[in-house]
């Protein structure tokens, strides 16, 4: 009897074509844009408006608190993951949060256009703060939505790439294009336009697919999940509740600490306001330790008890009100995502955390010093930096994201992740050459005809060409690395706990870069930019090594589960 023919794997182009035709992919691009637009408007463009309104720098410093909403968004991710909005649950578990946040952001942007930032600064700052909170909440849910709705056709790799492309395009629209529009028609009109865009996205989002839309089914599943905590072999409620108490106290301390800091910053006199940078550097690691690291050890302890058969339920029973259903819900929201993660990953979680902490460090730590380098050290003009960074640079990132998305489908996620880490580290050498005068970058620009092309435009020069080719090279690498990293990060979290697990990992991504900026600034002062670029390149190579180790781990895990390769090309499923 003839053996069955082995199924033919589709080409990477076929996979891409099928994914791009899927409506989930279209909505993912829309949601990625919706995620990036408020981020650009609240953390970048808004400062230009305040500067034009002659708001003093000390007052503008208070607006840096807006960034805390993004930095510590994981603190309320369990609430967003488990809480239903009355009357909106029928939209779906994720859409009940996504659409209202987008509509709220649209209303806030339009309302801001009606206020004078100088004479009505109190209302202006309050609305901006609420907007940043809504934007960060939207990001939590959009990331979870992407993971939940991914399938064999609209793969997590493609959806992750499309998310980043939408986000970067929104950064261009809300940043550079926003400045251009404001120069011609004014800031209020600009924010009206941006607000109407967000309102349009919010209305369109009502029709997006979701992971589930049946409230009755969701309620039944919720009851079943709670009942599972009382099955034979599960941790005893008493032990579980003590663990929950410890984690709850840690999370409570973190939330109260952030709230106290924000209240002091908003109510104290300018000379008594705490320094946001110092707060992040001092309390940031403690908050991460209290909300992620220590709870991870507690989760590991619970996993060990379960595997050893200690303090587990011997006889199954039905959950009753006396057993504390509220505590069960809190346990599922706060601790169970980590218990699931630790139980599934085991000691591999150490490698995952190490990779998360180091993968984006080269661009995260350097970004703060980019403008001082361009404008101060190299003495480029604002117009030259805008052309090279905001327009050409964003285009290079979009190209890198597209290239990264194709490479994932063609060569696999881990290959692209590793290559992206290497390229992101290696491009620091481009800046090192620029710090020495840029002779090599100028030679490359001349050799490929790029210098000639730049000279054809008004204001073009050889020095602008070498800046553009350097920024373009780095951003191309960042695009490839970003596409692979978001896809990898999305692939290692569980769908049932996607909101909390992804938010926690994403917060760790920015930790080392945020904490290392002070030391890097001191190193620039003492050693100069060239040595710093060599140093950041070497740091980036650590991430390359960790990528290779993670690649080996996933390959071994795939072999143990009977899969030939840990990262095969995605299969094409029937249209849904």
GROMACS .gro file of C-alpha atoms in nm, residues 3-270:
model
  268
    3UNK     CA    1   0.244   0.568   0.180
    4UNK     CA    2   0.050   0.889   0.210
    5UNK     CA    3   0.225   1.178   0.046
    6UNK     CA    4   0.374   1.427   0.285
    7UNK     CA    5   0.178   1.755   0.275
    8UNK     CA    6   0.347   2.028   0.076
    9UNK     CA    7   0.429   2.333   0.285
   10UNK     CA    8   0.318   2.659   0.129
   11UNK     CA    9   0.572   2.921   0.029
   12UNK     CA   10   0.635   3.220   0.250
   13UNK     CA   11   0.469   3.444  -0.010
   14UNK     CA   12   0.155   3.227  -0.006
   15UNK     CA   13   0.141   3.249   0.373
   16UNK     CA   14   0.181   3.627   0.361
   17UNK     CA   15  -0.083   3.668   0.091
   18UNK     CA   16  -0.336   3.459   0.282
   19UNK     CA   17  -0.266   3.643   0.608
   20UNK     CA   18  -0.293   3.987   0.451
   21UNK     CA   19  -0.635   3.898   0.306
   22UNK     CA   20  -0.766   3.803   0.651
   23UNK     CA   21  -0.983   4.071   0.815
   24UNK     CA   22  -0.804   4.012   1.146
   25UNK     CA   23  -0.484   4.141   0.988
   26UNK     CA   24  -0.658   4.457   0.867
   27UNK     CA   25  -0.797   4.530   1.211
   28UNK     CA   26  -0.458   4.456   1.363
   29UNK     CA   27  -0.303   4.729   1.146
   30UNK     CA   28  -0.583   4.965   1.252
   31UNK     CA   29  -0.535   4.884   1.622
   32UNK     CA   30  -0.157   4.920   1.590
   33UNK     CA   31  -0.214   5.268   1.446
   34UNK     CA   32  -0.459   5.346   1.728
   35UNK     CA   33  -0.195   5.238   1.979
   36UNK     CA   34   0.079   5.455   1.833
   37UNK     CA   35  -0.117   5.776   1.768
   38UNK     CA   36  -0.198   5.872   2.131
   39UNK     CA   37   0.155   5.772   2.235
   40UNK     CA   38   0.301   6.020   1.983
   41UNK     CA   39   0.051   6.293   2.068
   42UNK     CA   40   0.081   6.273   2.448
   43UNK     CA   41   0.454   6.204   2.484
   44UNK     CA   42   0.596   6.407   2.196
   45UNK     CA   43   0.381   6.647   1.997
   46UNK     CA   44   0.207   6.782   2.307
   47UNK     CA   45   0.535   6.932   2.430
   48UNK     CA   46   0.567   7.131   2.108
   49UNK     CA   47   0.218   7.276   2.167
   50UNK     CA   48   0.306   7.362   2.529
   51UNK     CA   49   0.631   7.527   2.417
   52UNK     CA   50   0.447   7.742   2.163
   53UNK     CA   51   0.196   7.837   2.434
   54UNK     CA   52   0.493   7.954   2.647
   55UNK     CA   53   0.428   7.710   2.931
   56UNK     CA   54   0.733   7.712   3.161
   57UNK     CA   55   0.971   7.417   3.162
   58UNK     CA   56   0.906   7.325   3.526
   59UNK     CA   57   0.535   7.291   3.458
   60UNK     CA   58   0.606   7.096   3.143
   61UNK     CA   59   0.814   6.859   3.355
   62UNK     CA   60   0.496   6.751   3.532
   63UNK     CA   61   0.372   6.619   3.197
   64UNK     CA   62   0.652   6.362   3.205
   65UNK     CA   63   0.432   6.183   3.459
   66UNK     CA   64   0.216   6.086   3.164
   67UNK     CA   65   0.488   5.838   3.069
   68UNK     CA   66   0.436   5.651   3.395
   69UNK     CA   67   0.102   5.525   3.263
   70UNK     CA   68   0.291   5.334   2.993
   71UNK     CA   69   0.583   5.230   3.215
   72UNK     CA   70   0.362   5.079   3.488
   73UNK     CA   71   0.060   4.967   3.285
   74UNK     CA   72   0.107   4.610   3.406
   75UNK     CA   73  -0.013   4.720   3.752
   76UNK     CA   74  -0.377   4.728   3.638
   77UNK     CA   75  -0.350   4.461   3.369
   78UNK     CA   76  -0.507   4.193   3.597
   79UNK     CA   77  -0.810   4.419   3.644
   80UNK     CA   78  -0.847   4.473   3.270
   81UNK     CA   79  -0.801   4.103   3.208
   82UNK     CA   80  -1.077   3.990   3.447
   83UNK     CA   81  -1.322   4.277   3.487
   84UNK     CA   82  -1.621   4.311   3.254
   85UNK     CA   83  -1.769   4.651   3.169
   86UNK     CA   84  -2.146   4.642   3.240
   87UNK     CA   85  -2.346   4.634   2.920
   88UNK     CA   86  -2.042   4.595   2.694
   89UNK     CA   87  -1.938   4.234   2.759
   90UNK     CA   88  -2.138   4.116   2.461
   91UNK     CA   89  -1.887   4.294   2.236
   92UNK     CA   90  -1.625   4.040   2.341
   93UNK     CA   91  -1.373   3.997   2.618
   94UNK     CA   92  -1.120   4.234   2.460
   95UNK     CA   93  -1.339   4.460   2.246
   96UNK     CA   94  -1.538   4.569   2.551
   97UNK     CA   95  -1.222   4.755   2.653
   98UNK     CA   96  -1.066   4.842   2.316
   99UNK     CA   97  -1.355   5.034   2.158
  100UNK     CA   98  -1.446   5.243   2.467
  101UNK     CA   99  -1.082   5.340   2.523
  102UNK     CA  100  -1.046   5.449   2.160
  103UNK     CA  101  -1.368   5.651   2.172
  104UNK     CA  102  -1.259   5.807   2.502
  105UNK     CA  103  -0.923   5.901   2.350
  106UNK     CA  104  -1.098   6.061   2.053
  107UNK     CA  105  -1.321   6.267   2.284
  108UNK     CA  106  -1.021   6.375   2.496
  109UNK     CA  107  -0.818   6.485   2.192
  110UNK     CA  108  -1.111   6.689   2.059
  111UNK     CA  109  -1.171   6.840   2.405
  112UNK     CA  110  -0.805   6.938   2.437
  113UNK     CA  111  -0.843   7.139   2.119
  114UNK     CA  112  -1.103   7.354   2.296
  115UNK     CA  113  -0.871   7.443   2.585
  116UNK     CA  114  -0.594   7.698   2.618
  117UNK     CA  115  -0.292   7.512   2.763
  118UNK     CA  116  -0.161   7.824   2.937
  119UNK     CA  117  -0.475   7.963   3.103
  120UNK     CA  118  -0.648   7.627   3.154
  121UNK     CA  119  -0.345   7.416   3.236
  122UNK     CA  120  -0.519   7.228   3.521
  123UNK     CA  121  -0.792   7.085   3.298
  124UNK     CA  122  -0.542   7.040   3.018
  125UNK     CA  123  -0.305   6.828   3.231
  126UNK     CA  124  -0.592   6.629   3.384
  127UNK     CA  125  -0.730   6.536   3.043
  128UNK     CA  126  -0.383   6.451   2.914
  129UNK     CA  127  -0.326   6.224   3.215
  130UNK     CA  128  -0.659   6.047   3.166
  131UNK     CA  129  -0.576   6.013   2.798
  132UNK     CA  130  -0.240   5.852   2.872
  133UNK     CA  131  -0.410   5.610   3.114
  134UNK     CA  132  -0.671   5.521   2.851
  135UNK     CA  133  -0.397   5.482   2.589
  136UNK     CA  134  -0.192   5.250   2.812
  137UNK     CA  135  -0.506   5.048   2.895
  138UNK     CA  136  -0.581   5.021   2.525
  139UNK     CA  137  -0.227   4.888   2.468
  140UNK     CA  138  -0.275   4.615   2.731
  141UNK     CA  139  -0.593   4.491   2.566
  142UNK     CA  140  -0.472   4.525   2.206
  143UNK     CA  141  -0.170   4.309   2.287
  144UNK     CA  142  -0.398   4.050   2.447
  145UNK     CA  143  -0.642   4.070   2.153
  146UNK     CA  144  -0.360   4.002   1.907
  147UNK     CA  145  -0.256   3.689   2.095
  148UNK     CA  146  -0.611   3.565   2.150
  149UNK     CA  147  -0.734   3.594   1.790
  150UNK     CA  148  -0.419   3.455   1.620
  151UNK     CA  149  -0.469   3.135   1.423
  152UNK     CA  150  -0.301   2.931   1.150
  153UNK     CA  151  -0.404   3.183   0.885
  154UNK     CA  152  -0.359   3.515   1.065
  155UNK     CA  153  -0.048   3.395   1.247
  156UNK     CA  154   0.093   3.560   1.557
  157UNK     CA  155   0.408   3.644   1.359
  158UNK     CA  156   0.222   3.833   1.087
  159UNK     CA  157  -0.011   4.005   1.334
  160UNK     CA  158   0.286   4.116   1.546
  161UNK     CA  159   0.461   4.262   1.243
  162UNK     CA  160   0.148   4.444   1.127
  163UNK     CA  161   0.100   4.585   1.479
  164UNK     CA  162   0.446   4.740   1.473
  165UNK     CA  163   0.396   4.882   1.124
  166UNK     CA  164   0.071   5.048   1.230
  167UNK     CA  165   0.235   5.184   1.545
  168UNK     CA  166   0.531   5.330   1.353
  169UNK     CA  167   0.307   5.483   1.089
  170UNK     CA  168   0.102   5.647   1.365
  171UNK     CA  169   0.423   5.786   1.516
  172UNK     CA  170   0.493   5.954   1.184
  173UNK     CA  171   0.137   6.090   1.154
  174UNK     CA  172   0.116   6.209   1.515
  175UNK     CA  173   0.475   6.334   1.523
  176UNK     CA  174   0.631   6.482   1.211
  177UNK     CA  175   0.306   6.517   1.016
  178UNK     CA  176   0.133   6.663   1.321
  179UNK     CA  177   0.400   6.933   1.347
  180UNK     CA  178   0.363   7.016   0.978
  181UNK     CA  179  -0.018   7.040   1.003
  182UNK     CA  180   0.002   7.254   1.319
  183UNK     CA  181   0.240   7.494   1.148
  184UNK     CA  182  -0.022   7.557   0.880
  185UNK     CA  183  -0.361   7.541   1.051
  186UNK     CA  184  -0.280   7.562   1.425
  187UNK     CA  185  -0.267   7.323   1.721
  188UNK     CA  186  -0.639   7.313   1.810
  189UNK     CA  187  -0.735   7.215   1.456
  190UNK     CA  188  -0.457   6.954   1.447
  191UNK     CA  189  -0.583   6.785   1.762
  192UNK     CA  190  -0.940   6.792   1.629
  193UNK     CA  191  -0.821   6.600   1.323
  194UNK     CA  192  -0.634   6.347   1.539
  195UNK     CA  193  -0.934   6.311   1.769
  196UNK     CA  194  -1.168   6.245   1.477
  197UNK     CA  195  -0.927   5.977   1.352
  198UNK     CA  196  -0.940   5.803   1.691
  199UNK     CA  197  -1.321   5.829   1.700
  200UNK     CA  198  -1.337   5.673   1.354
  201UNK     CA  199  -1.109   5.387   1.462
  202UNK     CA  200  -1.319   5.333   1.776
  203UNK     CA  201  -1.639   5.304   1.571
  204UNK     CA  202  -1.469   5.068   1.323
  205UNK     CA  203  -1.335   4.864   1.614
  206UNK     CA  204  -1.690   4.775   1.716
  207UNK     CA  205  -1.704   4.545   1.412
  208UNK     CA  206  -1.367   4.375   1.468
  209UNK     CA  207  -1.359   4.000   1.538
  210UNK     CA  208  -1.290   3.893   1.893
  211UNK     CA  209  -1.178   3.578   2.067
  212UNK     CA  210  -1.522   3.532   2.223
  213UNK     CA  211  -1.853   3.718   2.208
  214UNK     CA  212  -2.085   3.489   2.400
  215UNK     CA  213  -2.136   3.619   2.753
  216UNK     CA  214  -2.319   3.304   2.866
  217UNK     CA  215  -2.034   3.085   2.744
  218UNK     CA  216  -1.783   3.314   2.910
  219UNK     CA  217  -1.972   3.298   3.240
  220UNK     CA  218  -1.986   2.917   3.222
  221UNK     CA  219  -1.616   2.900   3.143
  222UNK     CA  220  -1.542   3.136   3.433
  223UNK     CA  221  -1.731   2.909   3.671
  224UNK     CA  222  -1.551   2.604   3.534
  225UNK     CA  223  -1.212   2.769   3.579
  226UNK     CA  224  -1.298   2.854   3.940
  227UNK     CA  225  -1.421   2.498   4.001
  228UNK     CA  226  -1.090   2.363   3.868
  229UNK     CA  227  -0.914   2.521   4.166
  230UNK     CA  228  -1.099   2.272   4.390
  231UNK     CA  229  -1.017   1.954   4.202
  232UNK     CA  230  -0.803   1.677   4.350
  233UNK     CA  231  -0.435   1.763   4.335
  234UNK     CA  232  -0.481   2.140   4.334
  235UNK     CA  233  -0.322   2.358   4.603
  236UNK     CA  234  -0.526   2.385   4.923
  237UNK     CA  235  -0.728   2.708   4.947
  238UNK     CA  236  -0.556   2.801   5.276
  239UNK     CA  237  -0.206   2.788   5.122
  240UNK     CA  238  -0.328   2.954   4.804
  241UNK     CA  239  -0.480   3.240   5.001
  242UNK     CA  240  -0.162   3.300   5.201
  243UNK     CA  241   0.032   3.322   4.876
  244UNK     CA  242  -0.233   3.558   4.739
  245UNK     CA  243  -0.204   3.776   5.050
  246UNK     CA  244   0.173   3.810   5.003
  247UNK     CA  245   0.142   3.896   4.635
  248UNK     CA  246  -0.153   4.129   4.703
  249UNK     CA  247   0.047   4.323   4.960
  250UNK     CA  248   0.339   4.359   4.718
  251UNK     CA  249   0.114   4.478   4.435
  252UNK     CA  250  -0.073   4.707   4.675
  253UNK     CA  251   0.253   4.867   4.787
  254UNK     CA  252   0.357   4.922   4.425
  255UNK     CA  253   0.025   5.083   4.329
  256UNK     CA  254   0.018   5.307   4.639
  257UNK     CA  255   0.381   5.413   4.577
  258UNK     CA  256   0.303   5.521   4.221
  259UNK     CA  257  -0.017   5.702   4.329
  260UNK     CA  258   0.161   5.891   4.608
  261UNK     CA  259   0.431   6.000   4.367
  262UNK     CA  260   0.176   6.124   4.114
  263UNK     CA  261  -0.028   6.313   4.376
  264UNK     CA  262   0.285   6.479   4.516
  265UNK     CA  263   0.399   6.577   4.169
  266UNK     CA  264   0.065   6.729   4.074
  267UNK     CA  265  -0.007   6.911   4.402
  268UNK     CA  266   0.332   7.022   4.536
  269UNK     CA  267   0.503   7.350   4.455
  270UNK     CA  268   0.749   7.331   4.164
   0.00000   0.00000   0.00000
